[in-house]
Amino acid sequence: MSIAKDAKGLAQGMAQSLMAKAVALAPDNWVPGGVPDPLIGRQHGHLGRAVSRIDGPLKVSGTARFAADFPMSDMVYAAIVFSTIAKGRIVRLDTVRALAADGVVEVMTYRNAPRLAPPPAFMSDPKAAGGDSLPVMQDDQVHWNGQPVAVVLAQTQEQANHAASLVDVTYESAPAVTAFEDARANARPAMFMGQPLHDEKGKAKAALDASAVRIDATYRTPRHNHNAIELHAVTVTWQDDVLRIHDASQLVSHTAWSLGQMFGIPEDKVIVTSPYVGGGFGGKCMWQHHVLAAAAAQLCGRPVRLVLSREGVYRLVGGRSLTEQQVSLGADADGRLKALIQRGLTAKTPSNVMPEPFILAARSSYAAETIELDVHTVELDLLANTFMRAPGESVGTFALESAMDELAEALNIDPIELRIRNEPEVDPLNGLPFSSRRIVDAWRAGAQAFGWERRSVVPASRREGEWLIGMGCAKGTYPYYRMPGGAARLTLTPKGASVGIAAHEMGMGTATAQVQVTAERLGLPIEAVDFEYGASTLPGPVLAGGSQQTAAIGAAVIAAHRLLIKELLGIIGNDSPLAGLKPDHVACRDSGLCKRDDPERHETYASILARAGQNSIEVVGEGPPPLELMHWSMHSHAAMFCEARVNAITGEPRVSRFLGSFDCGRILNPKTATSQFRGGIIMGLGLALMEESQIDERNGRVMNPSLSAYHVPVHMDVPEIDVIWTDIPDPHTPMGARGIGEIGITGTAAAVANAIYNATGKRVRDLPITLDKLL
Amino acid sequence: MTPLRYARAVDAQDAVLQATTGATYLGGGTNLVDLMRETIERPEKLVDVSGLAVGVEETENGGLMIGAGTRNTAIAAHPLVRQRYPVLARAILAGASAQIRNMATAGGNLLQRTRCAYFYDESGSRCNKRQPGQGCDALGGFNRNHAILGASDACVAVHPSDMAVALASLDAVVHTRTSKGERQIALTELHRLPGDHPDIETVLEPGELVTGISLPPALPRSTYRKVRDRSSYAFALVSVAGAIDLADGHIRDVRLALGGVAPRPWRAYRAEDVLRGGPIGKVAFAAAADAELSHAQALRDNGFKIELARRTIVAVLDELTGDPA
Ligand SMILES: Cc1cc2nc3c(=O)[nH]c(=O)nc-3n(C[C@H](O)[C@H](O)[C@H](O)COP(=O)(O)OP(=O)(O)OC[C@H]3O[C@@H](n4cnc5c(N)ncnc54)[C@H](O)[C@@H]3O)c2cc1C
């Protein structure tokens, strides 16, 4: 599926010339002047092969154990009672009937819950995992509509559910701000990860006013809820003084640390494991259910299983916040951007630090002469919002890339051509060179594969029967991230190697891809490599977020690999063919080490270990600080193409074809990558056409907390989705790869909206694009 | 869910005997069990009637008799239904999902309850249907899916069934039984408009069992069109069931019913009156639609349904009067 086989670029050639068949050590940092990871140039090994998921057989046979599958003796089941007011306090909480119900063991409320410190809110500390910083069941205060106010524990789930319906709560409401409009006047500048969400280059307003052609429009995106198919669940027990949690998590170590803080115990007394996760997307972080289950287990002295109902997920797991974005573009007659302004509002709560950062994509998208980007936030008394697949870019590209389409039309320039004309040479804001940016290749290959030349320039000019047909495109983008601090344990035995790292497999194929990478790096067959992950007891931590796991694990394994080679050479003795060699002189090949420029001088790992009388070697390496991010502007891109059909009578919008053409560095496993890309695009179709959390502004209550009322695409909404990619490695990342988990959802909504415009001549600027907006 | 007793009825008479105070009939359970989980329905006893009156048979007058326990899938797949009543087969197949249709029974489908979000939110919202006199939070809240016809100040919820809309257009008759005997109710009379008592949804007496649905002989052409927010597995925003008999370039007879717009399957008598005996063509169709919708009332979010219904009525009439495909 590579679309640029002949254009693999300098990086690869460079790397290839460095090595024969053996794999040398990778660099220990990524800074200018350094060598690329030797794996970048590997052509016929494990990398780039469509290896099926190693966890596939376990999942299809139902033997993979998810958080709610772990049996424990003497376990009780929990059911939560949720508040029904947005703000105020509990004045009466009657648990008598619930306690008397069959099978009920205990009812936990703020009155009898163990005393706990408040949760450390995500981003307030490197290992903080909490969705917000509100105390969990510690007092009579209610902070949002849906806050847990009681937890019923019973012998069976059904008994717990029933008894929960018998808990009687009376509230005294306090004034709450639950309507966006009511909060608008109190907007404040937004901070994201310690930085202001504000950028300026030149005088954008003045440049806009002076531009020959201008676009100025407001775009709106609604709230979204997380809907991973696996419900959030924990099975929890206290074993002596150790808190043991079977979790569905994308940050096990963070959760262990954070719970330790709350319960006042060291983080190594909290063991969080999460071998399989049925979808994360930013939603499987630490929310109140973890805390409530652990507290309840302490209170009743028995293991507790807490599985949120679907409604429960909507009531206590945050989702994506709404945005109102104003985009102004000014261009000269040739379409060169003179001004790019994207600014607007989003909502958060007083107790979290997550403004939906919708300007991120605009920071590096286009070579505008002047740029002004800004996010302001208002605070509402709702459940805290959080990260959801490509926070920022997913909804930010909807506005920016819709506006680019509007500009293309105003200029009468092909929308792809307009984007290519505005391709920057260097990062438009910070001036850094790009580590690798081949979006133009992706545009051209995508346009050809999709048949873009068949698009009618005149909107509403193609019709088949009742259906108006149109094509649209948009650019997706997602940055390369690598968070500091990831460490990996590498264990070598005569049989092979095993990697241990507190990383996560949420169905993306992480374990599979990392086994491929490690096998390649060590010159081992795939079957000889084991990947241990998803446990807070392992070295790490590696957060499964920001599409950064691949790079973070890659860098940690590289560091461990260097240590391993050093250790091996240290025990090698004088009789080895490798005697006297230094780490930089050797390489890995055929289950052993060889001299780099003389691969025949070789000894297997098994033989080295045997001669030294050792059964294994174990090292822990820590990935270097992500210096590459200081030297290059690092971003993936996607050219998204959509064909949409809109029923001329009923307005029903349907997507009939979609193609994503990606530039994401080297693709490690085309099979799992395809699924990631497609899954992201499908989620993007939902974002474009149907997803919306309906929060009643009168009382802040989610009114569609079920998959029947909250629409996501069903099979019939999803057409054949083509995905292609440049496969051009990024010379400045481990393996030449950049993460691919989130980019699929970016650009997609704009491509759909632009296709709908082309089909109908109607520009819909607020999502979701439902039929009433097209009548 | 509240603890309860369960009993399986052996026949209709047994069912009626078992249906004492506090008991509820159980069909496929696809609606009732959901509502029990939400504690909106709290029966003390379930009388399972899903095994009774199963099957579709031709009647002497050339119509059909559908047993109340017949699964939705079986009705839609029945050759006589497909040949003579395509409107019914299409309506059923446009509803829910294959799995739900495999479970759902004819009787249960007719008597399924509204999907109004405020009705469903037992603990957090007010609803006159659930609790008479409590008030209606849908009036000032999310009501994009709600009624434009037949609603009242007390309730603006819609009846969600697709199948029942087709049946309304077919002049179906509902056969019931109580301990006092049997009776027949026109399907269009089965559901009550909410008025001041949205909690009373049908004319059925407590314990009255639906035993079957009979259909008179079909009009020559019929179809069902459902407009919704996604391609499948979504309730109708607007649906139109239509059946027609043409003669010499005019409309001899016509039946139209609307779904997704009213508290009950909405037989469009006004539109029919405009059309019957009249000419074929867009002008007449639009006039008929306008006649039906002249009393439509929009709420905060559902004004689009009036135009959507108008267009869909015209499109269905177009389809029924065009060249047979
Ligand atoms: C996610 C979802 C999506 C859906 N989408 C659609 C859709 O698009 N279109 C659509 O039309 N429907 C849809 N449905 C609803 C579905 O059609 C109904 O749930 C189903 O038809 C009910 O039939 P049942 O036999 O399961 O009824 P039950 O749930 O068993 O009963 C429903 C009611 O009927 C009563 N009842 C049952 N049988 C009798 C009888 N013989 N006599 C008297 N009373 C009786 C019960 O007491 C109960 O009050 C959907 C349902 C779900 C869950």
PDB file of C-alpha atoms in Angstrom, chain B residues 86-210:
ATOM      1  CA  PRO B  86     -45.075  -4.680   1.165  1.00  0.00           C
ATOM      2  CA  VAL B  87     -45.762  -1.642   3.348  1.00  0.00           C
ATOM      3  CA  LEU B  88     -45.833  -3.904   6.384  1.00  0.00           C
ATOM      4  CA  ALA B  89     -42.724  -5.889   5.507  1.00  0.00           C
ATOM      5  CA  ARG B  90     -40.811  -2.692   4.789  1.00  0.00           C
ATOM      6  CA  ALA B  91     -41.949  -0.968   7.952  1.00  0.00           C
ATOM      7  CA  ILE B  92     -40.878  -3.873  10.109  1.00  0.00           C
ATOM      8  CA  LEU B  93     -37.515  -4.190   8.405  1.00  0.00           C
ATOM      9  CA  ALA B  94     -36.932  -0.454   8.814  1.00  0.00           C
ATOM     10  CA  GLY B  95     -37.209  -0.807  12.574  1.00  0.00           C
ATOM     11  CA  ALA B  96     -34.721  -1.628  15.302  1.00  0.00           C
ATOM     12  CA  SER B  97     -32.080  -4.257  14.514  1.00  0.00           C
ATOM     13  CA  ALA B  98     -32.231  -7.816  13.263  1.00  0.00           C
ATOM     14  CA  GLN B  99     -31.625  -9.129  16.780  1.00  0.00           C
ATOM     15  CA  ILE B 100     -34.415  -7.055  18.281  1.00  0.00           C
ATOM     16  CA  ARG B 101     -36.826  -7.966  15.483  1.00  0.00           C
ATOM     17  CA  ASN B 102     -36.080 -11.625  16.090  1.00  0.00           C
ATOM     18  CA  MET B 103     -37.268 -11.225  19.660  1.00  0.00           C
ATOM     19  CA  ALA B 104     -40.021  -8.641  19.308  1.00  0.00           C
ATOM     20  CA  THR B 105     -43.604  -9.820  18.977  1.00  0.00           C
ATOM     21  CA  ALA B 106     -46.497  -8.220  17.090  1.00  0.00           C
ATOM     22  CA  GLY B 107     -48.386  -7.460  20.299  1.00  0.00           C
ATOM     23  CA  GLY B 108     -45.351  -6.034  22.025  1.00  0.00           C
ATOM     24  CA  ASN B 109     -44.508  -3.868  19.056  1.00  0.00           C
ATOM     25  CA  LEU B 110     -47.953  -2.236  19.105  1.00  0.00           C
ATOM     26  CA  LEU B 111     -47.726  -1.575  22.811  1.00  0.00           C
ATOM     27  CA  GLN B 112     -44.120  -0.437  23.063  1.00  0.00           C
ATOM     28  CA  ARG B 113     -43.744   2.846  24.855  1.00  0.00           C
ATOM     29  CA  THR B 114     -42.316   6.166  23.792  1.00  0.00           C
ATOM     30  CA  ARG B 115     -38.575   6.841  23.570  1.00  0.00           C
ATOM     31  CA  CYS B 116     -38.867  10.376  24.971  1.00  0.00           C
ATOM     32  CA  ALA B 117     -35.638  11.015  26.881  1.00  0.00           C
ATOM     33  CA  TYR B 118     -37.495  12.591  29.791  1.00  0.00           C
ATOM     34  CA  PHE B 119     -39.816   9.612  30.046  1.00  0.00           C
ATOM     35  CA  TYR B 120     -36.744   7.396  30.247  1.00  0.00           C
ATOM     36  CA  ASP B 121     -35.007   9.481  32.905  1.00  0.00           C
ATOM     37  CA  GLU B 122     -36.858   8.133  35.902  1.00  0.00           C
ATOM     38  CA  SER B 123     -34.679   9.659  38.574  1.00  0.00           C
ATOM     39  CA  GLY B 124     -33.799  13.010  37.035  1.00  0.00           C
ATOM     40  CA  SER B 125     -36.681  14.377  34.943  1.00  0.00           C
ATOM     41  CA  ARG B 126     -40.348  15.126  35.201  1.00  0.00           C
ATOM     42  CA  CYS B 127     -42.835  13.243  33.052  1.00  0.00           C
ATOM     43  CA  ASN B 128     -46.622  13.224  33.150  1.00  0.00           C
ATOM     44  CA  LYS B 129     -46.720   9.884  31.436  1.00  0.00           C
ATOM     45  CA  ARG B 130     -44.622   8.245  34.087  1.00  0.00           C
ATOM     46  CA  GLN B 131     -46.049  10.134  36.986  1.00  0.00           C
ATOM     47  CA  PRO B 132     -49.359  11.884  36.328  1.00  0.00           C
ATOM     48  CA  GLY B 133     -49.344  15.544  37.256  1.00  0.00           C
ATOM     49  CA  GLN B 134     -45.590  15.783  37.639  1.00  0.00           C
ATOM     50  CA  GLY B 135     -45.027  18.070  34.668  1.00  0.00           C
ATOM     51  CA  CYS B 136     -43.275  17.595  31.334  1.00  0.00           C
ATOM     52  CA  ASP B 137     -39.593  18.407  30.934  1.00  0.00           C
ATOM     53  CA  ALA B 138     -39.676  17.680  27.217  1.00  0.00           C
ATOM     54  CA  LEU B 139     -41.737  20.798  26.566  1.00  0.00           C
ATOM     55  CA  GLY B 140     -38.829  23.141  27.213  1.00  0.00           C
ATOM     56  CA  GLY B 141     -36.087  20.609  26.606  1.00  0.00           C
ATOM     57  CA  PHE B 142     -34.783  18.360  23.858  1.00  0.00           C
ATOM     58  CA  ASN B 143     -37.778  17.704  21.659  1.00  0.00           C
ATOM     59  CA  ARG B 144     -36.343  17.243  18.218  1.00  0.00           C
ATOM     60  CA  ASN B 145     -37.897  13.784  18.077  1.00  0.00           C
ATOM     61  CA  HIS B 146     -41.238  14.844  19.451  1.00  0.00           C
ATOM     62  CA  ALA B 147     -44.752  15.291  18.134  1.00  0.00           C
ATOM     63  CA  ILE B 148     -46.055  17.896  15.737  1.00  0.00           C
ATOM     64  CA  LEU B 149     -49.540  16.415  15.635  1.00  0.00           C
ATOM     65  CA  GLY B 150     -51.926  15.274  18.350  1.00  0.00           C
ATOM     66  CA  ALA B 151     -49.811  16.342  21.316  1.00  0.00           C
ATOM     67  CA  SER B 152     -51.082  18.182  24.387  1.00  0.00           C
ATOM     68  CA  ASP B 153     -49.683  20.509  27.016  1.00  0.00           C
ATOM     69  CA  ALA B 154     -49.206  17.491  29.201  1.00  0.00           C
ATOM     70  CA  CYS B 155     -47.241  15.359  26.754  1.00  0.00           C
ATOM     71  CA  VAL B 156     -45.485  15.789  23.416  1.00  0.00           C
ATOM     72  CA  ALA B 157     -43.995  12.311  23.105  1.00  0.00           C
ATOM     73  CA  VAL B 158     -44.364  10.214  19.965  1.00  0.00           C
ATOM     74  CA  HIS B 159     -45.254   6.583  19.515  1.00  0.00           C
ATOM     75  CA  PRO B 160     -42.082   5.018  18.183  1.00  0.00           C
ATOM     76  CA  SER B 161     -43.308   1.999  16.248  1.00  0.00           C
ATOM     77  CA  ASP B 162     -42.785   1.588  12.521  1.00  0.00           C
ATOM     78  CA  MET B 163     -44.901  -1.545  12.218  1.00  0.00           C
ATOM     79  CA  ALA B 164     -47.910   0.134  13.786  1.00  0.00           C
ATOM     80  CA  VAL B 165     -47.773   2.928  11.215  1.00  0.00           C
ATOM     81  CA  ALA B 166     -48.001   0.418   8.403  1.00  0.00           C
ATOM     82  CA  LEU B 167     -50.849  -1.333  10.206  1.00  0.00           C
ATOM     83  CA  ALA B 168     -52.667   1.988  10.629  1.00  0.00           C
ATOM     84  CA  SER B 169     -52.507   2.495   6.878  1.00  0.00           C
ATOM     85  CA  LEU B 170     -53.863  -1.001   6.288  1.00  0.00           C
ATOM     86  CA  ASP B 171     -57.053  -0.611   8.332  1.00  0.00           C
ATOM     87  CA  ALA B 172     -55.812  -3.321  10.667  1.00  0.00           C
ATOM     88  CA  VAL B 173     -58.012  -4.556  13.466  1.00  0.00           C
ATOM     89  CA  VAL B 174     -56.662  -5.573  16.858  1.00  0.00           C
ATOM     90  CA  HIS B 175     -58.236  -8.643  18.465  1.00  0.00           C
ATOM     91  CA  THR B 176     -58.234  -8.776  22.231  1.00  0.00           C
ATOM     92  CA  ARG B 177     -59.458 -10.843  25.087  1.00  0.00           C
ATOM     93  CA  THR B 178     -60.346 -10.266  28.726  1.00  0.00           C
ATOM     94  CA  SER B 179     -61.967 -12.504  31.321  1.00  0.00           C
ATOM     95  CA  LYS B 180     -65.267 -11.023  30.132  1.00  0.00           C
ATOM     96  CA  GLY B 181     -64.796 -12.000  26.518  1.00  0.00           C
ATOM     97  CA  GLU B 182     -63.279 -10.960  23.228  1.00  0.00           C
ATOM     98  CA  ARG B 183     -63.472  -7.742  21.263  1.00  0.00           C
ATOM     99  CA  GLN B 184     -62.057  -6.058  18.188  1.00  0.00           C
ATOM    100  CA  ILE B 185     -60.583  -2.573  18.056  1.00  0.00           C
ATOM    101  CA  ALA B 186     -59.588  -0.646  14.944  1.00  0.00           C
ATOM    102  CA  LEU B 187     -55.830  -0.175  15.153  1.00  0.00           C
ATOM    103  CA  THR B 188     -56.272   3.545  14.657  1.00  0.00           C
ATOM    104  CA  GLU B 189     -58.443   3.572  17.800  1.00  0.00           C
ATOM    105  CA  LEU B 190     -56.087   1.492  19.935  1.00  0.00           C
ATOM    106  CA  HIS B 191     -53.834   4.328  21.085  1.00  0.00           C
ATOM    107  CA  ARG B 192     -55.258   7.345  22.852  1.00  0.00           C
ATOM    108  CA  LEU B 193     -54.114  10.892  22.334  1.00  0.00           C
ATOM    109  CA  PRO B 194     -52.501  12.190  25.508  1.00  0.00           C
ATOM    110  CA  GLY B 195     -54.867  15.042  26.428  1.00  0.00           C
ATOM    111  CA  ASP B 196     -54.713  15.477  30.183  1.00  0.00           C
ATOM    112  CA  HIS B 197     -53.883  11.826  30.741  1.00  0.00           C
ATOM    113  CA  PRO B 198     -50.750  10.841  28.864  1.00  0.00           C
ATOM    114  CA  ASP B 199     -50.294   8.001  31.340  1.00  0.00           C
ATOM    115  CA  ILE B 200     -53.254   6.213  29.777  1.00  0.00           C
ATOM    116  CA  GLU B 201     -51.873   5.271  26.402  1.00  0.00           C
ATOM    117  CA  THR B 202     -54.400   2.850  24.936  1.00  0.00           C
ATOM    118  CA  VAL B 203     -58.046   1.940  25.177  1.00  0.00           C
ATOM    119  CA  LEU B 204     -57.136  -1.485  26.552  1.00  0.00           C
ATOM    120  CA  GLU B 205     -58.512  -2.439  29.951  1.00  0.00           C
ATOM    121  CA  PRO B 206     -56.144  -3.669  32.634  1.00  0.00           C
ATOM    122  CA  GLY B 207     -55.329  -7.284  31.849  1.00  0.00           C
ATOM    123  CA  GLU B 208     -56.687  -7.113  28.308  1.00  0.00           C
ATOM    124  CA  LEU B 209     -54.630  -9.405  26.113  1.00  0.00           C
ATOM    125  CA  VAL B 210     -53.894  -8.719  22.466  1.00  0.00           C
TER     126      VAL B 210
END
